[in-house]
Coordinates of C-alpha atoms in Angstrom, one line a residue:
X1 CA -31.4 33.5 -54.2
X2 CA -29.5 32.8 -51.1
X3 CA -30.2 29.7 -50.5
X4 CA -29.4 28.3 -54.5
X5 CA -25.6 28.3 -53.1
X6 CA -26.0 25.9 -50.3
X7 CA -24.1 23.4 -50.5
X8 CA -21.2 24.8 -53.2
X9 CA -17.8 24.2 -52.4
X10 CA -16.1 27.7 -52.2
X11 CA -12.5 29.1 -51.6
X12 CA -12.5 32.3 -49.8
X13 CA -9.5 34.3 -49.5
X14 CA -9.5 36.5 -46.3
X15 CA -5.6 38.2 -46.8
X16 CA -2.4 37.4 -45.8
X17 CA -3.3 37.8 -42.5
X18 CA -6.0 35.6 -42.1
X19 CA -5.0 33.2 -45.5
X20 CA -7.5 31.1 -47.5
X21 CA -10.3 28.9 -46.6
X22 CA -11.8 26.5 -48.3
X23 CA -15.2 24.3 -47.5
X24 CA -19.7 23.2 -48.2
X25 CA -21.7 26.6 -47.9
X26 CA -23.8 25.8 -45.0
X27 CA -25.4 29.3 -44.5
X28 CA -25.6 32.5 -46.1
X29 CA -27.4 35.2 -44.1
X30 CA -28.3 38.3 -46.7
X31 CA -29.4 41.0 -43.4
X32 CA -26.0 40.4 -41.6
X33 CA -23.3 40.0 -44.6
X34 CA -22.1 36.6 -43.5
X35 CA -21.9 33.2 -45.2
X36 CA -20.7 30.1 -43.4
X37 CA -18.5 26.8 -44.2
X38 CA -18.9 23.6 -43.5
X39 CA -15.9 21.3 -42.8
X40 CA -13.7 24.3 -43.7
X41 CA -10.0 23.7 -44.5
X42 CA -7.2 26.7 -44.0
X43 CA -4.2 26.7 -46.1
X44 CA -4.7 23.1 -46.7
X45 CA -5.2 21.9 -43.3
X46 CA -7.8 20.7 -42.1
X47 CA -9.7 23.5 -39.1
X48 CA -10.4 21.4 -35.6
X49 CA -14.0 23.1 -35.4
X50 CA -16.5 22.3 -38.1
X51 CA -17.9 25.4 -39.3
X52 CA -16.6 28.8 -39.9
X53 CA -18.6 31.7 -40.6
X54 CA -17.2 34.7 -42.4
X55 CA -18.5 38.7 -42.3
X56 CA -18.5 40.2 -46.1
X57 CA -15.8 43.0 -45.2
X58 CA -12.9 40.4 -44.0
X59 CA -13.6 38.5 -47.5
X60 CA -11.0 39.6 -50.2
X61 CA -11.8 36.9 -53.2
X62 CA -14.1 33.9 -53.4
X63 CA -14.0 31.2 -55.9
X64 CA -16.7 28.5 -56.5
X65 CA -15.2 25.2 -57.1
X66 CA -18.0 23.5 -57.1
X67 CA -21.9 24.2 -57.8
X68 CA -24.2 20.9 -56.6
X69 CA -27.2 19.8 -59.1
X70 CA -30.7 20.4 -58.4
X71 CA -32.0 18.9 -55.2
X72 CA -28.5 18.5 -53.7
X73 CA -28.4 21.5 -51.8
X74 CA -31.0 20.0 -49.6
X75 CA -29.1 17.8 -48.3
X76 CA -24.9 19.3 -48.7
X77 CA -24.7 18.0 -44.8
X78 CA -24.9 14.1 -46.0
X79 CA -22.2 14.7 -49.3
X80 CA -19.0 13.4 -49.2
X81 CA -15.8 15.7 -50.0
X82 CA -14.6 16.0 -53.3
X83 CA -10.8 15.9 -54.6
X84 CA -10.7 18.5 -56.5
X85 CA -8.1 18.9 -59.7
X86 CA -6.4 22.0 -60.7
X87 CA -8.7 21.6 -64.6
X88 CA -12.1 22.2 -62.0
X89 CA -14.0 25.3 -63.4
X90 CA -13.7 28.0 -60.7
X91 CA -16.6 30.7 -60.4
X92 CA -14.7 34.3 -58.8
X93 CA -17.0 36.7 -57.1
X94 CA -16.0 40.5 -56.4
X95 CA -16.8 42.2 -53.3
X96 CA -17.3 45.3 -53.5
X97 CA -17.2 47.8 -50.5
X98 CA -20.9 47.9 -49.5
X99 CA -21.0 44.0 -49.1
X100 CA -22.7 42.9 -52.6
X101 CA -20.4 40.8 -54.9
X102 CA -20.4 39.8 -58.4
X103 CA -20.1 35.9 -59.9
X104 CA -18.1 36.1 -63.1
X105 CA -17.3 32.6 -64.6
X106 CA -13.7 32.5 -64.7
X107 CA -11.6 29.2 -65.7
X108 CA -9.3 27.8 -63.2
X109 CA -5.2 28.0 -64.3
X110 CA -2.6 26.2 -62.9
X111 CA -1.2 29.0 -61.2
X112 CA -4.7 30.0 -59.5
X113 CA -6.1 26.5 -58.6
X114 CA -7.2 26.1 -55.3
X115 CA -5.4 23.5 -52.5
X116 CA -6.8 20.3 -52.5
X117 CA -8.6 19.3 -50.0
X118 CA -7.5 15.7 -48.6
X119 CA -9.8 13.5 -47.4
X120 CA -9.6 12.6 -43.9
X121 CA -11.0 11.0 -41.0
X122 CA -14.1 13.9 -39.5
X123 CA -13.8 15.7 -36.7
X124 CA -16.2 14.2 -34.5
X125 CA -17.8 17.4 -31.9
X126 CA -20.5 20.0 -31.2
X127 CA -21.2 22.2 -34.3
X128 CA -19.4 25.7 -33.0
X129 CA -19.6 28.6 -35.7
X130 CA -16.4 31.4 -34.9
X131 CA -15.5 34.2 -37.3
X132 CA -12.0 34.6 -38.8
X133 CA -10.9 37.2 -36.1
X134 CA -11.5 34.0 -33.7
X135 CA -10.2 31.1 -36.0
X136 CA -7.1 33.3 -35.9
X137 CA -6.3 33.0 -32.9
X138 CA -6.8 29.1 -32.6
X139 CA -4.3 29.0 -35.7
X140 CA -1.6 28.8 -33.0
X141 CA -2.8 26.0 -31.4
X142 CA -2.7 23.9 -34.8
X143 CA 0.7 25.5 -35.1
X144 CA 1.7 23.2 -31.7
X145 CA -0.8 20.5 -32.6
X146 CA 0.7 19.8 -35.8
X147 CA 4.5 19.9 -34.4
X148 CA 3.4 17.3 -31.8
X149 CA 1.8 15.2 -34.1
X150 CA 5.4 15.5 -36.4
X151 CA 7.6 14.8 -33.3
X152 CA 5.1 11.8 -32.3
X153 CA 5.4 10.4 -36.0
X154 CA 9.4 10.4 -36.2
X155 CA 9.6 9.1 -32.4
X156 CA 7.7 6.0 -33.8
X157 CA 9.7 5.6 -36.4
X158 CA 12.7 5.5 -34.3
X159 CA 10.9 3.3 -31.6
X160 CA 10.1 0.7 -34.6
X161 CA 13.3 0.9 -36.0
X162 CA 14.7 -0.4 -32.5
X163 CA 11.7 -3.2 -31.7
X164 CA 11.9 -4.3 -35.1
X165 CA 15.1 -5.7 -34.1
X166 CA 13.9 -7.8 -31.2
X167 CA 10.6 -9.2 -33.0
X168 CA 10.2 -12.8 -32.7
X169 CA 11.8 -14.9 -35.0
X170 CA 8.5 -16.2 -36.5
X171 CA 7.1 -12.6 -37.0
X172 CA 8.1 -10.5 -40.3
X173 CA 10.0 -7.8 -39.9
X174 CA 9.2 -4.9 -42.1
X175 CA 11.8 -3.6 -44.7
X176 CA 13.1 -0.2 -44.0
X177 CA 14.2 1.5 -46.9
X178 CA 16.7 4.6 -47.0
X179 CA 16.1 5.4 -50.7
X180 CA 13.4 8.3 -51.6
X181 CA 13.5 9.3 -55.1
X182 CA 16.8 7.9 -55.6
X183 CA 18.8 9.9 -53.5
X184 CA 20.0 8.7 -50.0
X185 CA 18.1 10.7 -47.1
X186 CA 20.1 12.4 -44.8
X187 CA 19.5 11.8 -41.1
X188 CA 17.2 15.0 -40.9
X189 CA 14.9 14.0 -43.4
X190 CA 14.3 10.3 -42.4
X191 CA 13.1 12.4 -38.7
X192 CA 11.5 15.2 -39.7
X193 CA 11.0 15.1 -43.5
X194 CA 7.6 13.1 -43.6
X195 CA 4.4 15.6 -44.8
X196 CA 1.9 16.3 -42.7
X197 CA -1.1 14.7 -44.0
X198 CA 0.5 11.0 -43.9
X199 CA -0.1 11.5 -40.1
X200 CA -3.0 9.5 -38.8
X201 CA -5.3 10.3 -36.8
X202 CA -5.1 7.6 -34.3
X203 CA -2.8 8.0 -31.4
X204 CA 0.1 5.5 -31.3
X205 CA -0.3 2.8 -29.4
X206 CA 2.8 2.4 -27.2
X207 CA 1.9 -0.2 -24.9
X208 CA 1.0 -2.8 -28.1
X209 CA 4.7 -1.9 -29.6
X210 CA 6.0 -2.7 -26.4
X211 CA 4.9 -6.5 -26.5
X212 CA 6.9 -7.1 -29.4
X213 CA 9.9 -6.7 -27.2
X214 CA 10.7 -10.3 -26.1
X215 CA 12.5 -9.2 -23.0
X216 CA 12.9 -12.9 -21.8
X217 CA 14.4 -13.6 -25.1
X218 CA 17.0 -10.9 -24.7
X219 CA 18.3 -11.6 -21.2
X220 CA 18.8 -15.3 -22.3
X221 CA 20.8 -14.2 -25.2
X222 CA 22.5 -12.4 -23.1
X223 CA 23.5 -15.2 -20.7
X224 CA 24.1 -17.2 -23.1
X225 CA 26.8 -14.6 -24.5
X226 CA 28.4 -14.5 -21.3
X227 CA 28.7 -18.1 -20.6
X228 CA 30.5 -18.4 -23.8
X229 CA 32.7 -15.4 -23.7
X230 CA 33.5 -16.7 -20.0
X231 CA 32.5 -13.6 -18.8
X232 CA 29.5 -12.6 -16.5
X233 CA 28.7 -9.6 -15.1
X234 CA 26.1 -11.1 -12.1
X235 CA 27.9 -13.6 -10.6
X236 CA 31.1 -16.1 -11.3
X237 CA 30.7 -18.0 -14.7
X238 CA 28.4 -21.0 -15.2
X239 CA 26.8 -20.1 -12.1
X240 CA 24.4 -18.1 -10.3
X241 CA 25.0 -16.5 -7.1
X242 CA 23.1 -17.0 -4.1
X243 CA 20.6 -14.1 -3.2
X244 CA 19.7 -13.2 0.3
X245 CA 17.0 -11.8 2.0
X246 CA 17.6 -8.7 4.6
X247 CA 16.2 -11.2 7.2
X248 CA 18.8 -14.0 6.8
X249 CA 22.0 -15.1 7.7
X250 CA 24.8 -15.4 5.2
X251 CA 26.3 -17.6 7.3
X252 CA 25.7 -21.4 6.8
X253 CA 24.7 -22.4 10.5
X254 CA 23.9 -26.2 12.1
X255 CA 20.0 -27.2 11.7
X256 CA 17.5 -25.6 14.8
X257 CA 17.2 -28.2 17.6
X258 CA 13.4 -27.3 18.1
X259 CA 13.1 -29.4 21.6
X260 CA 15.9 -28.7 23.6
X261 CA 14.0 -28.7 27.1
X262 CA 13.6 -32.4 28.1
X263 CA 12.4 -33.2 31.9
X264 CA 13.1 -36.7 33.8
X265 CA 9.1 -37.6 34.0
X266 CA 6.5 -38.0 31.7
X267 CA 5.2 -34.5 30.0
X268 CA 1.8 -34.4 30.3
X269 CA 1.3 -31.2 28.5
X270 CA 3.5 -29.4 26.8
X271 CA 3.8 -25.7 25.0
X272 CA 5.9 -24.1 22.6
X273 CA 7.0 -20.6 21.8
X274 CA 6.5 -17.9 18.7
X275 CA 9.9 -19.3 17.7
X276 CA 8.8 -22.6 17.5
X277 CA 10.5 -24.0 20.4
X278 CA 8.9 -27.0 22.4
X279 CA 8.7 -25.7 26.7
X280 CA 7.6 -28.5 28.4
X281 CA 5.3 -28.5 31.3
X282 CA 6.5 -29.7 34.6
X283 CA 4.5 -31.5 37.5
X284 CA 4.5 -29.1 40.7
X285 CA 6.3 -31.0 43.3
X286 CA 9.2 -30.7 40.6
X287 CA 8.7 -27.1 40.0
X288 CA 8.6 -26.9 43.5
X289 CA 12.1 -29.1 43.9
X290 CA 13.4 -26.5 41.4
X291 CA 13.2 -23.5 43.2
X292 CA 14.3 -25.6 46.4
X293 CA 17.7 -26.4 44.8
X294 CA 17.9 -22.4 43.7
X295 CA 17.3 -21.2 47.2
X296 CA 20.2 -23.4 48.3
X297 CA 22.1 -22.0 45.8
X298 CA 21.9 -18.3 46.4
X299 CA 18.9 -17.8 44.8
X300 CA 16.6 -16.5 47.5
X301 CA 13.1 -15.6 48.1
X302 CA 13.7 -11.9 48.4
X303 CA 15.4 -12.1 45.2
X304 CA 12.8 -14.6 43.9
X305 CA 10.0 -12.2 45.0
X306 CA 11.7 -9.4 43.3
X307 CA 12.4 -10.8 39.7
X308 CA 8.9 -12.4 39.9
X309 CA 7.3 -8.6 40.8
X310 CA 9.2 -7.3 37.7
X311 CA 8.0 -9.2 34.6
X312 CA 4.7 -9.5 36.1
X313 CA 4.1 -5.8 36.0
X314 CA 6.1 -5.4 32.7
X315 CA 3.5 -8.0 31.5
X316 CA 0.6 -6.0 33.5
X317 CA 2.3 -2.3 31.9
X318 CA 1.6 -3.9 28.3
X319 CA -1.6 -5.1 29.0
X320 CA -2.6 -1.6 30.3
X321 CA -1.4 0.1 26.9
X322 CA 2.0 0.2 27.7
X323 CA 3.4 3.6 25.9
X324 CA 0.0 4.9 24.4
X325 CA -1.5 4.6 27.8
X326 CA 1.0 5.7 30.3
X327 CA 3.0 9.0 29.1
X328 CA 2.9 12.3 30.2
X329 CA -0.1 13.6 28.3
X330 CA -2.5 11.1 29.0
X331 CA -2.5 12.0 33.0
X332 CA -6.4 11.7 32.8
X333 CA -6.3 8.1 31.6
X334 CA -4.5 6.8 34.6
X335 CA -5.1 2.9 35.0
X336 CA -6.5 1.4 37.8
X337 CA -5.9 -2.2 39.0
X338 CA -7.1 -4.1 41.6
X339 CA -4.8 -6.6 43.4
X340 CA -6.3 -9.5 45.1
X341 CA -3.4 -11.1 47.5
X342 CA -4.1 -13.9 49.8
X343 CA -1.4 -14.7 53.0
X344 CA 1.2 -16.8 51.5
X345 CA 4.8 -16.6 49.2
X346 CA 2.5 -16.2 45.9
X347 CA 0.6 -13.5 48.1
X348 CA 3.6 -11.3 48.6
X349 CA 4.9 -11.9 44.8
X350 CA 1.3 -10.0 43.6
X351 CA 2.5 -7.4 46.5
X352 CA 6.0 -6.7 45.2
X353 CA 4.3 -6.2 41.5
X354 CA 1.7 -4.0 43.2
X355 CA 4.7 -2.0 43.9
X356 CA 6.2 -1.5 40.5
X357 CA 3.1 -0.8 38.9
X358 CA 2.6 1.9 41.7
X359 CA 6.1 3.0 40.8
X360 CA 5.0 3.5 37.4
X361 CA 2.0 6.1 38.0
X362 CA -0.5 3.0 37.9
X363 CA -3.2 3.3 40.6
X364 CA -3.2 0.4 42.4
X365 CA -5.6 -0.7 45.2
X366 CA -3.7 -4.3 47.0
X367 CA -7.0 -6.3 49.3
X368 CA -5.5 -8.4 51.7
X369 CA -7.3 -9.8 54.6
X370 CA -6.3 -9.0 58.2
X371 CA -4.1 -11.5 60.4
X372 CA -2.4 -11.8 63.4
X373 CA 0.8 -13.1 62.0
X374 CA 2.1 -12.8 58.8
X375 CA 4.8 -14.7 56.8
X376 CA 8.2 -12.6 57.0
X377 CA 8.4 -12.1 53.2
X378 CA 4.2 -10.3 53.2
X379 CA 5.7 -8.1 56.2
X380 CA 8.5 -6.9 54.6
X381 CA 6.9 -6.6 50.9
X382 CA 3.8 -4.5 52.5
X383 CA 6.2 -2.5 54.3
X384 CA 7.6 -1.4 50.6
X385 CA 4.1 -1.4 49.1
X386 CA 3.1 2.0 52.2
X387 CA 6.0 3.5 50.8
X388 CA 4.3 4.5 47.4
X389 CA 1.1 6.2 46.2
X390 CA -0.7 2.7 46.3
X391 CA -3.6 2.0 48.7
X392 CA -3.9 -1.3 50.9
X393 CA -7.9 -2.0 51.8
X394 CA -8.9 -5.1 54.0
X395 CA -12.3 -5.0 53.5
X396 CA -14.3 -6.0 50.1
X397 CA -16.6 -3.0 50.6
X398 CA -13.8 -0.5 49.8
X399 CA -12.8 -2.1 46.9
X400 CA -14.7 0.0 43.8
X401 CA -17.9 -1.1 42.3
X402 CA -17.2 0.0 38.7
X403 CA -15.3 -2.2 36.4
X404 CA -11.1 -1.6 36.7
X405 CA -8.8 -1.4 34.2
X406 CA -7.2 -5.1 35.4
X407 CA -7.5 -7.1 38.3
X408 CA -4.6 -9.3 39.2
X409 CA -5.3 -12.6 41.0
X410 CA -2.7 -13.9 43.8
X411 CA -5.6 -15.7 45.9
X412 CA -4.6 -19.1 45.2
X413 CA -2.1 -21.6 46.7
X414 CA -2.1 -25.2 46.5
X415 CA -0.4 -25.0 50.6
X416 CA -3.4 -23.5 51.9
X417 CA -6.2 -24.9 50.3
X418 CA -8.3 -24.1 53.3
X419 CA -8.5 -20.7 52.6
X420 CA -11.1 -21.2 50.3
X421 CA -13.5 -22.1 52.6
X422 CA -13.3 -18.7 54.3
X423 CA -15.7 -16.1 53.7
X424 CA -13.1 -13.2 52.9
X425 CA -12.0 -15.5 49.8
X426 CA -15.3 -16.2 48.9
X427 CA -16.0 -12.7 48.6
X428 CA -13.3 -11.6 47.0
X429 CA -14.1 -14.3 44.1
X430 CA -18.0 -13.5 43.9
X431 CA -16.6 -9.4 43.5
X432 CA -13.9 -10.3 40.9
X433 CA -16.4 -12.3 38.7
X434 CA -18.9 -9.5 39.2
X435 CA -16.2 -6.5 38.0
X436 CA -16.1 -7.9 34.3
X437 CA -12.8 -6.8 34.4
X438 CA -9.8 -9.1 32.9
X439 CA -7.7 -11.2 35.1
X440 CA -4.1 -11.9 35.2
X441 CA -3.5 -14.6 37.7
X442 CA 0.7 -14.9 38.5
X443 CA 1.8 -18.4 38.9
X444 CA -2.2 -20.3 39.2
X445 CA -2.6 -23.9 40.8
X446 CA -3.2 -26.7 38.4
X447 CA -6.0 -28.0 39.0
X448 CA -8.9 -25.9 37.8
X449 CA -10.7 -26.7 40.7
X450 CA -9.1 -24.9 42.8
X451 CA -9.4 -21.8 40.6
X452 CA -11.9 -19.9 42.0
X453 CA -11.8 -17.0 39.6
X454 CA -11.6 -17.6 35.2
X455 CA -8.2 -16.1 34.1
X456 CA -7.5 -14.3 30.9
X457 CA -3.6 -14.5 31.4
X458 CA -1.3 -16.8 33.1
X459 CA 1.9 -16.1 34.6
X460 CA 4.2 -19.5 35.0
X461 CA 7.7 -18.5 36.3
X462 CA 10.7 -20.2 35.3
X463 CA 8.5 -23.2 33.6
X464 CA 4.9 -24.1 33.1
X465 CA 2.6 -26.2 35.2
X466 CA 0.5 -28.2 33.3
X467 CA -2.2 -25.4 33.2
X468 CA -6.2 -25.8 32.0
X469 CA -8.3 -23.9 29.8
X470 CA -9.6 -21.5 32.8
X471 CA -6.1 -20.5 33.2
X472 CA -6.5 -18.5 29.6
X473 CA -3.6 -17.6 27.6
X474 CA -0.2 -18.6 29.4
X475 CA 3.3 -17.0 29.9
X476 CA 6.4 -17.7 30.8
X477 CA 8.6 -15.4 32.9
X478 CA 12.8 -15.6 33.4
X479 CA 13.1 -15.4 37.6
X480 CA 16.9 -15.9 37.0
X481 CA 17.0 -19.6 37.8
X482 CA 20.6 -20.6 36.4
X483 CA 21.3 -23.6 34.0
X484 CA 23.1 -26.1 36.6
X485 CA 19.7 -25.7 38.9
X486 CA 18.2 -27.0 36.1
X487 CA 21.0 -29.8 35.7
X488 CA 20.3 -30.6 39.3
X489 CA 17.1 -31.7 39.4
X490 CA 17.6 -33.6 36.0
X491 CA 16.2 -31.0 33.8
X492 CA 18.3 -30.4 30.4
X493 CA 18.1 -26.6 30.3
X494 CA 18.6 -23.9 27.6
X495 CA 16.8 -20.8 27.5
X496 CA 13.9 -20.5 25.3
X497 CA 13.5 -16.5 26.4
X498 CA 16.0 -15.1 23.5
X499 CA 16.0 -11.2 24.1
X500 CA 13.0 -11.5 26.4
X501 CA 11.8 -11.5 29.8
X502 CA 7.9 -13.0 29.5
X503 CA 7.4 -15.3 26.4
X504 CA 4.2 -15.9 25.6
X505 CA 3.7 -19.8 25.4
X506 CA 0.9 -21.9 23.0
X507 CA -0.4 -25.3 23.0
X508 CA 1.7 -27.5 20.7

């Protein structure tokens, strides 16, 4: 008997407290008291889950709207919803206190018809069955969901209202009418007067409302405002200003002079810097006529050897790491560099950097061979050099066998070419090539032939020789030389250092 009500479309009044539900039998379970609805509505509104079951003592009064015709019950999942009228024929059941109810065919009046129920878009989710005490308690939530959806529907009004007035000239614009009924809404009504059910179910799609909004359009109309009113508020009328980046000058300054080093011979190599500017390479009997003319000037070769020892071990610091490497904490990473000096000026300048690097908590080890006499400038620049931490060997075999952090490369001088035929300078080449450590050589010969050991940093001081490809990358140190030395020896001279000591030169 059960199971000839599947599929009737009931009304089932739980109370004030729990209010009227409407919906499809699904289920009615005679053992436990409990009948269940299918795509239930409460109050009119449609429930988020889609089936509710009932227990017989929370059920006050239930009217059948609807009875299906033979076979249909089979299938009440697949029917659609019916609009029902207020002339339907309603069936009312009593329910008595142990559970068992009564059908009496009662017609439905006006004042007892049952809510419609709307049709709407389904639910879409897991079948979930809850009793009234549970449905309850999600009646809140609908509460809130139903405000949002109210507050969502009158902000899209508003928002159409406003891009309806920047649509594109070929696209219609909707008519908005104030009328309803006759009457003249009030401001109140045309936001929060719409009924529920007109909502849709689809969210509103904000960023599609947003294209209509020509903003192109509306900053030209703009300007074009302005330039007729005579009045701009960017900038003096009929034109725009001038914007700057933080990086440039506001200033209006002459065009750069990219080659403003020329020399009296022909270049045959020249370099230029990360600025752009053009160095140009100079042969070495004028290099060595340049610091000639500086000498007799005031410029000597203490002070010479001095400036020459400082950029070289600010360049050899920066190689090492510079900050990361040498600081306080990292006393267990102390560098090591091996200096390789032969006895000549370009000797003692690889001695007076051994010093500053040994000043700066570098461990340096300075090879230089043993001689009877030495040139005034190594005597005084080794007596310096005992003065600090540093250690001087003269023999290759105390020199260490594992690989050093750098090894710096003073062996070479085009005045003493002989030395290379001597076994302490072969040695020390065969044992620099063997370390596989990098090589720094300060102010190298020209010719690669009389490189004995591949560089991976040059040092030029004051300006380049025309270095080779063995000499690796080349730099450029400031050893003070002043523009009218330069003048002298028919150089025109201007500074291509900026804000630096050692430049770092490239091919051009």
């Amino acid at each position: 008997m059960a199971t000839d009500w599947l599929g009737s479309i009931v009304s089932i009044n739980c109370g004030d407290s729990l209010g009227v539900y409407q919906g499809r039998v699904s289920a009615v379970d005679q053992i436990s008291q409990t009948i269940s609805l299918t795509r239930p509505f409460h109050n009119g509104v449609k429930c988020l889950v889609p089936e509710v079951t009932f227990r017989a003592g929370d059920i006050t009064e239930l009217k059948i709207l609807e009875i299906p015709g033979p076979g249909e019950n089979q299938h009440f999942g697949d029917l659609h919803q019916t609009e029902l009228g207020p002339s339907g024929v309603g069936y009312q059941v009593g329910i008595n206190q142990n559970g068992t109810g009564k059908l009496v065919k009662k017609p439905a009046s006006s004042s007892s018809a049952p809510q419609n129920i709307p049709k709407r878009t389904d639910v879409k989710s897991q079948d979930v069955a809850i009793s009234p005490q549970q449905q309850q308690c999600s009646k809140s939530y609908v509460d809130r969901h139903t405000e949002s959806l109210s507050q969502s529907k009158s902000f899209r009004r508003r928002h159409n209202s406003w891009s309806s007035s920047s649509r594109h000239p070929n696209q219609a614009t909707p008519k908005k009418s104030g009328l309803k009924n006759g009457q003249m809404k009030n401001k109140d009504d045309e936001c929060f007067g719409d009924d529920i059910e007109e909502i849709p179910d689809t969210d509103f799609d904000f960023e599609g409302n947003l294209a209509l909004f020509d903003k192109a359009a509306v900053f030209e109309e703009i300007d074009t405002y302005e330039r007729r009113s005579g009045t701009r508020s960017r900038g003096i009328p009929n034109e725009r200003p001038t914007r700057y980046r933080h990086d440039e000058n506001i200033l209006e300054s002459e065009p750069i002079v990219y080659r403003r080093i020329t020399v009296p011979h022909n270049v045959s190599k020249e370099f230029c810097t990360d600025s752009g500017l053009v160095v140009p390479s100079v042969s070495y009997e004028l290099h060595k006529k340049l610091l000639s003319v500086a000498e007799k000037h005031g410029l000597t070769l203490e002070r010479r050897l001095e400036m020459t020892g400082v950029c070289a071990s600010q360049m050899a610091l920066t190689l090492l790491g510079g900050p990361n490497r040498l600081n306080p904490k990292n006393v267990h990473q102390r560098p090591t560099v091996a200096l390789l000096c032969g006895p000549h000026v370009k000797g003692a300048q690889g001695i007076s950097c051994g010093r500053h690097l040994a000043n700066h908590d570098v461990q340096v080890i300075l090879f230089l061979p043993n001689f009877v006499k030495m040139l005034e400038s190594i005597t005084n620049e080794l007596s310096l050099f005992s003065k600090t931490q540093g250690q001087q060997v003269s023999n290759l075999k105390d020199l260490p066998s594992s690989p050093v952090d750098l090894v710096i490369n003073c062996l070479d001088c085009p005045e003493n070419a002989f030395l290379r035929d001597q076994p302490w300078y072969k040695a020390a080449v065969a044992w620099a090539n063997r370390n596989r450590a990098p090589v720094l050589s300060i102010d190298p010969p020209v010719h690669e032939g009389e490189q004995g050991i591949d560089a991976k940093w040059s040092l030029a001081l004051g300006l380049p020789l025309p270095l080779g490809e063995r000499a690796g990358r080349v730099y450029l140190c400031d050893i003070g030389l002043p523009q009218q030395v330069f003048q002298e020896v028919g150089i025109s001279y201007h500074s291509p250092f900026g804000c630096k000591f050692v430049i770092p030169l490239h091919s051009a």
